[in-house]
Coordinates of C-alpha atoms in Angstrom, one line a residue:
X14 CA -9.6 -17.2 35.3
X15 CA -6.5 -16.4 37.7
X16 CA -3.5 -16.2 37.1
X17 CA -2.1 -15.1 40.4
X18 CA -3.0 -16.5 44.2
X19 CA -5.3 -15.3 46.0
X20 CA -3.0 -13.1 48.7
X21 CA -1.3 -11.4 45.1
X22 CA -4.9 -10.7 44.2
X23 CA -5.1 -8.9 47.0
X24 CA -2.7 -6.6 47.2
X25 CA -4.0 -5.2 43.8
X26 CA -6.7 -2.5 42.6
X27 CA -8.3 -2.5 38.8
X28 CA -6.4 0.1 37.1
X29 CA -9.4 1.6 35.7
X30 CA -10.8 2.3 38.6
X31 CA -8.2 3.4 40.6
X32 CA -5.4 5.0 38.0
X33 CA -6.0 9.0 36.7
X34 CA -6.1 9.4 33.7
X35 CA -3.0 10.8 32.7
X36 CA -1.6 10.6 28.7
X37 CA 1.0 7.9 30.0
X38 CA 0.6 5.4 32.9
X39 CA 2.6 6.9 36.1
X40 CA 3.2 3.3 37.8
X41 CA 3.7 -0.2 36.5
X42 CA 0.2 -1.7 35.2
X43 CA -0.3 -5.3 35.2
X44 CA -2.3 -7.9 32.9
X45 CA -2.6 -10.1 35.7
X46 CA 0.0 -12.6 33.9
X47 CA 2.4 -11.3 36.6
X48 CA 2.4 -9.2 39.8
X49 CA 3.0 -5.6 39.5
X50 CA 5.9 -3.8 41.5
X51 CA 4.6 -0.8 43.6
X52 CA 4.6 3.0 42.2
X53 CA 8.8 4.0 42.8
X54 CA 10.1 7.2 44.2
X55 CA 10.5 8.7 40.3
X56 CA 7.1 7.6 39.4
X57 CA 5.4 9.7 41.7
X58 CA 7.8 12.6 40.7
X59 CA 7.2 11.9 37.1
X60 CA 3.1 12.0 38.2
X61 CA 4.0 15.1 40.5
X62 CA 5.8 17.1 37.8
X63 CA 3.0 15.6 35.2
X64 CA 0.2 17.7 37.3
X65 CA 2.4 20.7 37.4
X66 CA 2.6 20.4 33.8
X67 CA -1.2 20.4 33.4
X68 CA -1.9 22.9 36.7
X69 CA -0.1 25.5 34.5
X70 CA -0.8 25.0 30.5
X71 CA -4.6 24.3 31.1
X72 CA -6.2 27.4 32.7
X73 CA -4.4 29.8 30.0
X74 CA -5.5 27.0 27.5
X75 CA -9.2 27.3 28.7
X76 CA -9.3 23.5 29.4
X77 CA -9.5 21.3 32.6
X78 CA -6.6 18.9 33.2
X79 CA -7.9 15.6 31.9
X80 CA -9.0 17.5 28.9
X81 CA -5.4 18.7 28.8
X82 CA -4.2 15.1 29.3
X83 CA -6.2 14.2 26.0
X84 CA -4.5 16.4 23.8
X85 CA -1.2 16.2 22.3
X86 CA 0.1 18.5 24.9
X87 CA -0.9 16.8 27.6
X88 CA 1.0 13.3 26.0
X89 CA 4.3 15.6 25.0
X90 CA 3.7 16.9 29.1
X91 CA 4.3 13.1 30.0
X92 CA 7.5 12.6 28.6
X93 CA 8.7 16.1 29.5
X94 CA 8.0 15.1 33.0
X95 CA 10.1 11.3 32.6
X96 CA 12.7 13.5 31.0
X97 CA 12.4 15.6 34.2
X98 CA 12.7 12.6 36.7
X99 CA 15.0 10.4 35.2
X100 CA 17.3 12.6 33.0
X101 CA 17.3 13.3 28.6
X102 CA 15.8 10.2 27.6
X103 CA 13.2 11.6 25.2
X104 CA 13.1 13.8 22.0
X105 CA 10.7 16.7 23.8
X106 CA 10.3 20.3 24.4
X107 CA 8.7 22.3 27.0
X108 CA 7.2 24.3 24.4
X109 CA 5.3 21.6 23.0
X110 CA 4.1 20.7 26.1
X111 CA 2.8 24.3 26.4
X112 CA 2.0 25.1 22.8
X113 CA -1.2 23.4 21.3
X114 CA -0.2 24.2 17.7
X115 CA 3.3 23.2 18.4
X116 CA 2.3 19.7 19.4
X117 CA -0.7 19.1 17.2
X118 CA 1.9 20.1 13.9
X119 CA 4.2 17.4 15.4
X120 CA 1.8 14.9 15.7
X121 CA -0.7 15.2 12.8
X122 CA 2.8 14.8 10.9
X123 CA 3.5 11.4 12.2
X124 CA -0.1 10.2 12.1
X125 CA 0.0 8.2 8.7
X126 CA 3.4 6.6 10.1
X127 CA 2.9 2.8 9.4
X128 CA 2.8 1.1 12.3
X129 CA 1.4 -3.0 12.6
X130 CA 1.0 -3.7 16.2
X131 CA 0.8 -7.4 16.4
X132 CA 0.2 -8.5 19.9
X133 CA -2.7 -6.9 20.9
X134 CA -6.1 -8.3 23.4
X135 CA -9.9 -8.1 24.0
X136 CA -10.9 -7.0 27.4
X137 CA -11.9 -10.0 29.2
X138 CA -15.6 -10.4 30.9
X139 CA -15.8 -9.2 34.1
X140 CA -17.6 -6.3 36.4
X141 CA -16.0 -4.1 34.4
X142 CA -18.0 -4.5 31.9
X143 CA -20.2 -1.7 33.3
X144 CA -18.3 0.9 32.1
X145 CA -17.9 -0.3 28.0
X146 CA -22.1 -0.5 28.3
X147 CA -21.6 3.2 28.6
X148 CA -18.6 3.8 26.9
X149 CA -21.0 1.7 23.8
X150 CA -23.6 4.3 23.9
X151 CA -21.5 7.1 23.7
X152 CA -19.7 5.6 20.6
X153 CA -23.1 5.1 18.8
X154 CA -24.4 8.9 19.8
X155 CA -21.4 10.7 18.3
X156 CA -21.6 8.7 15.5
X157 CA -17.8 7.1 15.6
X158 CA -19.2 4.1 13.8
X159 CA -22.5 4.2 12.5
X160 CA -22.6 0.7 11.4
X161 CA -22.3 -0.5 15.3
X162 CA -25.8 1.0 16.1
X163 CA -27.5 -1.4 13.4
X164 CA -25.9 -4.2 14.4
X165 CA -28.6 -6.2 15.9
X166 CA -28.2 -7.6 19.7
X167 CA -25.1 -5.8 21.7
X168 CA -23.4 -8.9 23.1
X169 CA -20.6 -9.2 25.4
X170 CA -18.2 -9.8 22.5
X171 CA -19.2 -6.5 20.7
X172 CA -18.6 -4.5 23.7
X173 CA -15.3 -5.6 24.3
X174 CA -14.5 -4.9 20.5
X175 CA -16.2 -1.7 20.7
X176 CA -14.0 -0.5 23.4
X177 CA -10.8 -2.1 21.3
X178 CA -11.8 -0.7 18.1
X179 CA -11.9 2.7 20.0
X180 CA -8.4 2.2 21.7
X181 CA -6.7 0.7 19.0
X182 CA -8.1 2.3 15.5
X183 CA -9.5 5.8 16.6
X184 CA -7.1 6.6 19.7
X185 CA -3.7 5.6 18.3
X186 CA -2.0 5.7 15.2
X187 CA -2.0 1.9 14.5
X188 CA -2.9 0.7 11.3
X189 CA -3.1 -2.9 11.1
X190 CA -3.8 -5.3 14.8
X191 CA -3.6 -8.4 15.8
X192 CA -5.7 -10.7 17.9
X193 CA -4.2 -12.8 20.2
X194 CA -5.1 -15.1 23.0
X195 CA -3.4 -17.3 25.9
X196 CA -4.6 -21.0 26.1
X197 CA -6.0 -22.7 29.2
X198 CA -6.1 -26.3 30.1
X199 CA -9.5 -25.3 31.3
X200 CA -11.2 -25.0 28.0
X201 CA -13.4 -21.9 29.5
X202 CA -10.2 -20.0 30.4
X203 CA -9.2 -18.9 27.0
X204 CA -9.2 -15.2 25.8
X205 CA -10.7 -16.2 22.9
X206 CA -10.8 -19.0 20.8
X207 CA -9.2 -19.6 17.8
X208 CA -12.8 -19.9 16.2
X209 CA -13.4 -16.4 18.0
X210 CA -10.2 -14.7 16.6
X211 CA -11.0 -15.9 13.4
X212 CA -14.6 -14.6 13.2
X213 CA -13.2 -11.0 14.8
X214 CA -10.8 -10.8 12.0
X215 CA -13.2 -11.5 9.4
X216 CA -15.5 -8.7 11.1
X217 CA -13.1 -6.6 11.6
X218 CA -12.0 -6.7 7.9
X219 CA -15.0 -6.8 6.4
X220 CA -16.4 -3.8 7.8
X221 CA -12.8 -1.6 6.9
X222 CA -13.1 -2.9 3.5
X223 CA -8.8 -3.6 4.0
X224 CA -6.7 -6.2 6.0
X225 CA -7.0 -4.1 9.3
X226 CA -7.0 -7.0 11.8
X227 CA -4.6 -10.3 11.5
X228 CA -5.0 -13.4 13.9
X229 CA -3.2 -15.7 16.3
X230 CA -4.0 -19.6 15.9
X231 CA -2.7 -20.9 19.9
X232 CA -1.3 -24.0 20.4
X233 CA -1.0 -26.2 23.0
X234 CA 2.0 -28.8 22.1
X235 CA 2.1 -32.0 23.7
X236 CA -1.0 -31.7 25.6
X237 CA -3.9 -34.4 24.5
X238 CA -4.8 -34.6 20.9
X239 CA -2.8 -31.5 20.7
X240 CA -1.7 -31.9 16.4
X241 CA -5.7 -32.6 15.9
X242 CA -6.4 -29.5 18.0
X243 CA -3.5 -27.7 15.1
X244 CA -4.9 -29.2 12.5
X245 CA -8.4 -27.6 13.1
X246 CA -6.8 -24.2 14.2
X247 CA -5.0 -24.1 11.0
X248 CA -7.8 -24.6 8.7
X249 CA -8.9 -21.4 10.1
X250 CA -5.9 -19.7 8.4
X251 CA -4.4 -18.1 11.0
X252 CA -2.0 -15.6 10.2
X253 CA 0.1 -16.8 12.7
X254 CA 0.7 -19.4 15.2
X255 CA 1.5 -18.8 18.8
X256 CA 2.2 -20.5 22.0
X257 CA 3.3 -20.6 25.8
X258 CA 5.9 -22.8 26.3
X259 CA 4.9 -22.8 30.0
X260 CA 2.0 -24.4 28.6
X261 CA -1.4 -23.3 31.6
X262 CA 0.3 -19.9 32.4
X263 CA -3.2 -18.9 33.5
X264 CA -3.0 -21.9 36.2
X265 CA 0.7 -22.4 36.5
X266 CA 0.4 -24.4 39.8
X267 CA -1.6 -27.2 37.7
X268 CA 0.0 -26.6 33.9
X269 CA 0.8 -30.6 32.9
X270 CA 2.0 -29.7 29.3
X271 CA 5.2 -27.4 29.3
X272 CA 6.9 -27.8 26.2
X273 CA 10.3 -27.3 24.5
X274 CA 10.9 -25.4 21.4
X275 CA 13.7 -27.8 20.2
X276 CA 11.5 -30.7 21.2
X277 CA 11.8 -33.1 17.9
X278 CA 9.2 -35.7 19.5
X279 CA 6.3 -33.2 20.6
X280 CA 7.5 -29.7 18.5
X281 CA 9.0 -31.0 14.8
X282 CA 5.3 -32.5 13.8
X283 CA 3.4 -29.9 14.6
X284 CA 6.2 -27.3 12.4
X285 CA 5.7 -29.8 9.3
X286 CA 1.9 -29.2 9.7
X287 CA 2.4 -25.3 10.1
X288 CA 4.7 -25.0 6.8
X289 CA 2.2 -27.4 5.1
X290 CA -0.5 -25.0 5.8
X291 CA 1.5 -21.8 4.3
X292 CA 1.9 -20.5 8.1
X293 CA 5.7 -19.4 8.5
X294 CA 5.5 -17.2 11.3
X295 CA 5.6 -18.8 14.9
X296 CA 5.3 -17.1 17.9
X297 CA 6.0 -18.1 21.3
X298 CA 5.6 -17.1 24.8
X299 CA 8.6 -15.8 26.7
X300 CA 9.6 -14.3 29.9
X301 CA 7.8 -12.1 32.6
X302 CA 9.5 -14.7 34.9
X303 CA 10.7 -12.7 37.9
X304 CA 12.0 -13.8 40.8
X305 CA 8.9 -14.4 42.5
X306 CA 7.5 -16.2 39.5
X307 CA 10.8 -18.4 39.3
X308 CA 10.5 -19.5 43.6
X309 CA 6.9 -20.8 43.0
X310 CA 6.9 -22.3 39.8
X311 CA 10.9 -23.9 39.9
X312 CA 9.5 -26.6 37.8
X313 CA 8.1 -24.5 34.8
X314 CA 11.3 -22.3 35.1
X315 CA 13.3 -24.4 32.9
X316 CA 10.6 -23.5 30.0
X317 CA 10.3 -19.8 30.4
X318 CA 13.9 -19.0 29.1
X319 CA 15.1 -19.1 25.7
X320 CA 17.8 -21.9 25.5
X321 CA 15.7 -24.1 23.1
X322 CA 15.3 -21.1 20.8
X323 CA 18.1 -21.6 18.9
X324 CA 18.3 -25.0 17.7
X325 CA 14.6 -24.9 16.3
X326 CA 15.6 -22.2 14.6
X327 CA 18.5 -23.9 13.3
X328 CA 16.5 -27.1 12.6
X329 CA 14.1 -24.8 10.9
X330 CA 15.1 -22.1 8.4
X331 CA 11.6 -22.5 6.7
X332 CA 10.0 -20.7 9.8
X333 CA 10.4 -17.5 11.8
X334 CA 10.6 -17.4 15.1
X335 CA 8.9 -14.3 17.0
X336 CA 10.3 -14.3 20.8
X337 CA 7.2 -12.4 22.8
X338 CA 7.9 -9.9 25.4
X339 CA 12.0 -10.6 24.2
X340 CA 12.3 -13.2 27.3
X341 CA 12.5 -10.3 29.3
X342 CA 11.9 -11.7 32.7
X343 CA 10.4 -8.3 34.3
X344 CA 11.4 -8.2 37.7
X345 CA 12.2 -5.0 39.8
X346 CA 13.6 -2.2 37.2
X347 CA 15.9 -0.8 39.2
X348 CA 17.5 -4.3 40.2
X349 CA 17.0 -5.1 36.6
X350 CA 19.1 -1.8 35.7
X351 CA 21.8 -2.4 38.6
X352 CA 22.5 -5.5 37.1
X353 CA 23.0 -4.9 33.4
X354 CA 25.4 -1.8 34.7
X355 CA 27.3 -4.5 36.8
X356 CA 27.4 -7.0 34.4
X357 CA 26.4 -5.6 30.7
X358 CA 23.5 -7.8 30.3
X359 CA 19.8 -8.5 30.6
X360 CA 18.6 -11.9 31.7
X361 CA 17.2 -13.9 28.6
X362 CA 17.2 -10.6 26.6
X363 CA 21.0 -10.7 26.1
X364 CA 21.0 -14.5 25.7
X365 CA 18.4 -14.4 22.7
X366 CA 20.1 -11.7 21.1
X367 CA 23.3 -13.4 21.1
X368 CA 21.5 -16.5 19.5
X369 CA 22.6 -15.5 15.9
X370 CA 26.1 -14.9 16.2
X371 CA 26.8 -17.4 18.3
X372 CA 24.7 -20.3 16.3
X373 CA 24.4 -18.7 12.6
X374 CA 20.8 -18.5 12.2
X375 CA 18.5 -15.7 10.8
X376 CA 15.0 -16.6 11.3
X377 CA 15.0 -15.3 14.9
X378 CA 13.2 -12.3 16.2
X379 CA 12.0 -10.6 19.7
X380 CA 8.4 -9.2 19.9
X381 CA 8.6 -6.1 22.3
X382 CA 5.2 -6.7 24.0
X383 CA 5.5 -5.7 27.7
X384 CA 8.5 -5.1 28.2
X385 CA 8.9 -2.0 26.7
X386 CA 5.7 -0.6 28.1
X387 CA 6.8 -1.2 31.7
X388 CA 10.2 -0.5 31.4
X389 CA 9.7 2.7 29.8
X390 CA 7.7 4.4 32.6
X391 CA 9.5 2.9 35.3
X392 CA 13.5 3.0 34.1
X393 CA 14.1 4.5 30.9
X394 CA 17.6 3.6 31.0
X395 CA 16.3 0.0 31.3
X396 CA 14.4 0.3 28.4
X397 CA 17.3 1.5 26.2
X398 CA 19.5 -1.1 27.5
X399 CA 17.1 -3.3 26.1
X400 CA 16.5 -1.7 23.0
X401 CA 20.1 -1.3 22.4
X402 CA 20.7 -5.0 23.3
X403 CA 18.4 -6.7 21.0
X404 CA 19.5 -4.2 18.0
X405 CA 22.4 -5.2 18.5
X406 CA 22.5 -8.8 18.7
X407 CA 19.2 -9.3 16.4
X408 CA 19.7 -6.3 14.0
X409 CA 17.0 -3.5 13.8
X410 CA 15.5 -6.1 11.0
X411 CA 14.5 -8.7 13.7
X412 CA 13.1 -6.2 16.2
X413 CA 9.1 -6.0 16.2
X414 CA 6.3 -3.9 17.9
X415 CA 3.9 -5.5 19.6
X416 CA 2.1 -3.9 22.9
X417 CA 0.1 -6.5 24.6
X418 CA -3.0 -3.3 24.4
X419 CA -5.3 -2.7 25.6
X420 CA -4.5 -4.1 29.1
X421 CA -2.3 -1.1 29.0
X422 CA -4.8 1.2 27.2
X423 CA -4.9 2.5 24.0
X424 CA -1.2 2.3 22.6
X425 CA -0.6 5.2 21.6
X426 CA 1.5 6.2 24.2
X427 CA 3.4 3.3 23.5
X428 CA 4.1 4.6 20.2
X429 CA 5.0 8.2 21.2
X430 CA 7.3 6.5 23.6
X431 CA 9.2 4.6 20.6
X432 CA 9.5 7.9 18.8
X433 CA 10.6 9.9 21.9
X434 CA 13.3 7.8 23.0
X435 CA 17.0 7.6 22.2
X436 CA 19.8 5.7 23.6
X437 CA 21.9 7.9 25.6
X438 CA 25.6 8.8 24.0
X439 CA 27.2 7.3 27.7
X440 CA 25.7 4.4 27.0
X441 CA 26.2 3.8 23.2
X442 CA 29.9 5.0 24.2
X443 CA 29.9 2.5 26.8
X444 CA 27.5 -1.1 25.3
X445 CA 28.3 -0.2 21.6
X446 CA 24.7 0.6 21.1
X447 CA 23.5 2.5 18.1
X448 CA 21.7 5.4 18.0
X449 CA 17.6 4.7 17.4
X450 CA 17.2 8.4 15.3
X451 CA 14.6 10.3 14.5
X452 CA 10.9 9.1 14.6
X453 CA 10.3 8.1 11.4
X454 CA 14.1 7.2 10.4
X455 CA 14.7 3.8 9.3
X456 CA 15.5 2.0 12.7
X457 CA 12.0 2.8 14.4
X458 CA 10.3 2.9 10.5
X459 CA 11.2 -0.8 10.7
X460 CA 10.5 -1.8 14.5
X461 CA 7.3 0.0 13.7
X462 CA 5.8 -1.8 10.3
X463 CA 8.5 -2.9 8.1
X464 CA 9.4 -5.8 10.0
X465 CA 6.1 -7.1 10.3
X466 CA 5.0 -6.3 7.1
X467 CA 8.3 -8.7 5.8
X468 CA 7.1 -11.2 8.2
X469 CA 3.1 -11.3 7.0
X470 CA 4.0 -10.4 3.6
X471 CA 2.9 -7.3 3.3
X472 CA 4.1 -4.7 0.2
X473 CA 4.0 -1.8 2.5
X474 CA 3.2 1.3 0.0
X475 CA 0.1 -0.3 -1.4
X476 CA -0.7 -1.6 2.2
X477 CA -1.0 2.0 3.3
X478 CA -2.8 3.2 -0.1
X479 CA -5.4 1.0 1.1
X480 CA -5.5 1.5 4.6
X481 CA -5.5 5.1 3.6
X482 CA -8.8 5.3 1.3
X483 CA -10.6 2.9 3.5
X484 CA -13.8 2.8 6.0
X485 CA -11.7 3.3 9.2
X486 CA -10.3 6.1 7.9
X487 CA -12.8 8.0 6.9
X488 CA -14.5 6.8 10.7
X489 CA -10.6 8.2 12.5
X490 CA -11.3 11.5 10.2
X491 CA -14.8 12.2 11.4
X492 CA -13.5 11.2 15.1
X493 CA -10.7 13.9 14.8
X494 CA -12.6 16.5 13.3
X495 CA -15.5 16.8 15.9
X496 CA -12.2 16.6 18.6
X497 CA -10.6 13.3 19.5
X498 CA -11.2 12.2 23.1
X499 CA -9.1 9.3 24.4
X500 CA -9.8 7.7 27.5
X501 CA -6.2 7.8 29.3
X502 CA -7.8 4.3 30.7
X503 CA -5.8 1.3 31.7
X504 CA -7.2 -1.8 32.1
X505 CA -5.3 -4.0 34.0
X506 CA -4.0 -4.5 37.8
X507 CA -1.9 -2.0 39.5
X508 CA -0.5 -2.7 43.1
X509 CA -2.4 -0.7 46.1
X510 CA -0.5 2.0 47.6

């Protein structure tokens, strides 16, 4: 599988062998759907001022630095350190970064926050794979999950899950996932299958007792025998259905089925077989279209924005429509940045928020995926330009977290990021943004859980007395108790240098 040329290849490293392990990634981490940019001039401040952080707080705490970096210090030392490079973006203290009781109260208070993080990955096969043969034993030795050391033969599949299961349920504060995928025209270049998700969902859920795992059904409209192909997918009963309008973005050079949203030829079927099927919820594949992305591909271009959006939405009240990554096209963040403070918008962001207003419609929403992950680390200001934008076009109703973990790693920094950041008074002065508030105030309350839940029908109080009772938590409070460990690993493509 490749989704990027050979020469882009290699100018890249694997994050997880090259990246430290610090609580927050200090330089743009890629998935390999896109290119990353190169580590700026403030990331390796923030990184610098990170160690300094650590270099101090750990020998009076008794502790090396990466074990500092896996405490709750050592994630409130991250964000002190973005505050330190790129001004008061986040709600932080030094003293928590210095105090272990300060920042353990803070977060063991949050922990039951419910979150529903639905855009998340397996680890695909690779030489990587190495490391989660080790990363397995160790999770069968301190007894994490006891039921993974009956489980018969340990397949590839389990190992990626077991390193997922670790990331997602035991390292962060996520409470309900959900699997996704990217289709191929090459049938062997899938993620995983829609048979796959299925049967991980069903593992997943029977072994926490609860609805702790949801699934993606793909699509791939207009290619050959496509409906058939959505018609199988759906008797699987998908929570969802999603799709890249792009249609091969693993081999763009050779995709043959791009699609339109507002399509009625190719699109309208397949939306009368997804209501028939209960399936409301549709997500597609949008932006990470920079630049370089737009030069190579002009002919796939067209597809990657969001100007169909709205009249399938209009066309389609029945259905919700969940915009991934927000069309954000990702390019250069400090372009990106110059440009919405030139002209006081974001390419594709700012047109799909303005989609209801301008064409009455309700049913559309923006998935944050990566965009808020790489804009965070790299421009905060970007990131609550975009945050600010999409509230206030969408409402804080129509905004919902997704991470695109673990390529990333674990999401929990993700999530501390969310409850960190505010948008700064200049620029809610200046873009009529409103304020995010606290962590667990309503705005980030709903990005975090109660949009999704609305979306997947979920009753969200006895969603989390369930969650609560069953046989992941009691496997999270047996982890915490013998002292949590994350990994501070990222798993995707980083630029060299």
């Amino acid at each position: 599988m490749r989704f990027l040329s050979d020469d882009e290849m290699r100018a890249l490293a694997r994050a997880e062998e090259t990246e430290p392990r610090t609580p927050l990634p200090v330089r743009m981490v890629s998935s390999e759907e896109y290119a990353p940019t190169g580590q700026t001039e403030k990331q390796r401040e923030v990184q610098a001022r990170l160690y300094a952080f650590a270099d101090e707080a750990a020998p009076r705490l008794g502790m090396s630095r990466r074990r500092f970096f896996q405490t709750a210090s050592g994630m409130a030392a991250g964000f002190a350190a973005l505050n330190g490079a790129f001004g008061p973006m986040f709600e932080v203290s030094a003293a928590e970064a210095s105090d272990l009781g300060l920042a353990q109260e803070r977060s063991e208070g949050l922990r039951d926050q419910f979150i529903m993080d639905m855009h998340t990955h397996f680890l695909r096969d690779d030489t990587r794979l190495t490391s989660f043969v080790r990363l397995r034993e160790s999770v069968i030795q301190r007894g994490w999950n006891p039921q993974l050391s009956a489980s018969g033969e340990q397949t590839i599949e389990h190992l990626k899950f077991d390193n997922y299961f670790k990331e997602i349920y035991l390292d962060s504060d996520t409470k309900i996932a959900l699997i996704s995928s990217a289709p191929s025209d090459i049938p062997e270049d899938w993620f995983l299958t829609n048979q796959q998700m299925a049967e991980a969902r069903q593992r997943v859920n029977e072994q926490s007792g609860t609805t702790r795992m949801m699934a993606h059904a793909i699509m791939r409209p207009g290619a050959p025998g496509w409906l058939d192909e959505l018609d199988a997918a759906l008797e699987l009963g998908p929570d969802s259905v999603k799709g890249y309008t792009v249609g091969d973005n693993t081999h763009k050079e050779t995709s043959a089925y791009p699609w339109r949203m507002d399509d009625e030829t190719v699109m309208y079927p397949g939306y009368e077989r997804m209501l028939a099927a209960g399936v409301t919820t549709v997500c597609v594949h949008k932006g990470l279209w920079g630049r370089a992305t737009a030069e190579r591909f002009p002919h796939l271009s067209p597809y990657a924005d969001v100007r169909d959006v709205a009249k399938a939405a209009r066309d389609w009240p029945q259905l919700n429509f969940v915009i991934y990554h927000a069309a954000y096209r990702l390019d250069d963040p400090d372009w990106a940045l110059a440009e919405f403070e030139r002209t006081g918008r974001i390419e594709w962001v700012t047109d799909l928020a303005e989609i209801p207003a301008a064409h009455g419609v309700s049913n559309v929403h923006a998935d944050l995926g990566q965009i808020f992950a790489q804009t965070l680390i790299a421009q905060p200001r970007m990131c609550a330009a975009i945050m600010g934008t999409l509230i206030r076009g969408l409402g804080h109703d129509k905004v919902c977290w997704g991470t695109d973990a673990v390529w990333t790693g674990s999401p929990q920094w993700q999530i501390e990021g969310l409850r960190r950041l505010e948008i700064p008074e200049d620029m809610q002065t200046a873009y009529g943004f409103a304020p995010l508030g606290a962590a667990d105030a309503p705005v980030k309350s709903a990005i975090f859980g109660g949009n999704n839940a609305r979306l997947y029908g979920l009753d969200v109080p006895r969603t989390q007395a369930a969650l609560g009772v069953d046989r992941f938590a009691a496997i999270k409070a047996d982890y915490l108790a013998k002292g949590a460990t994350p990994s501070n690993r990222r798993y995707g493509y980083v630029a060299k240098g």
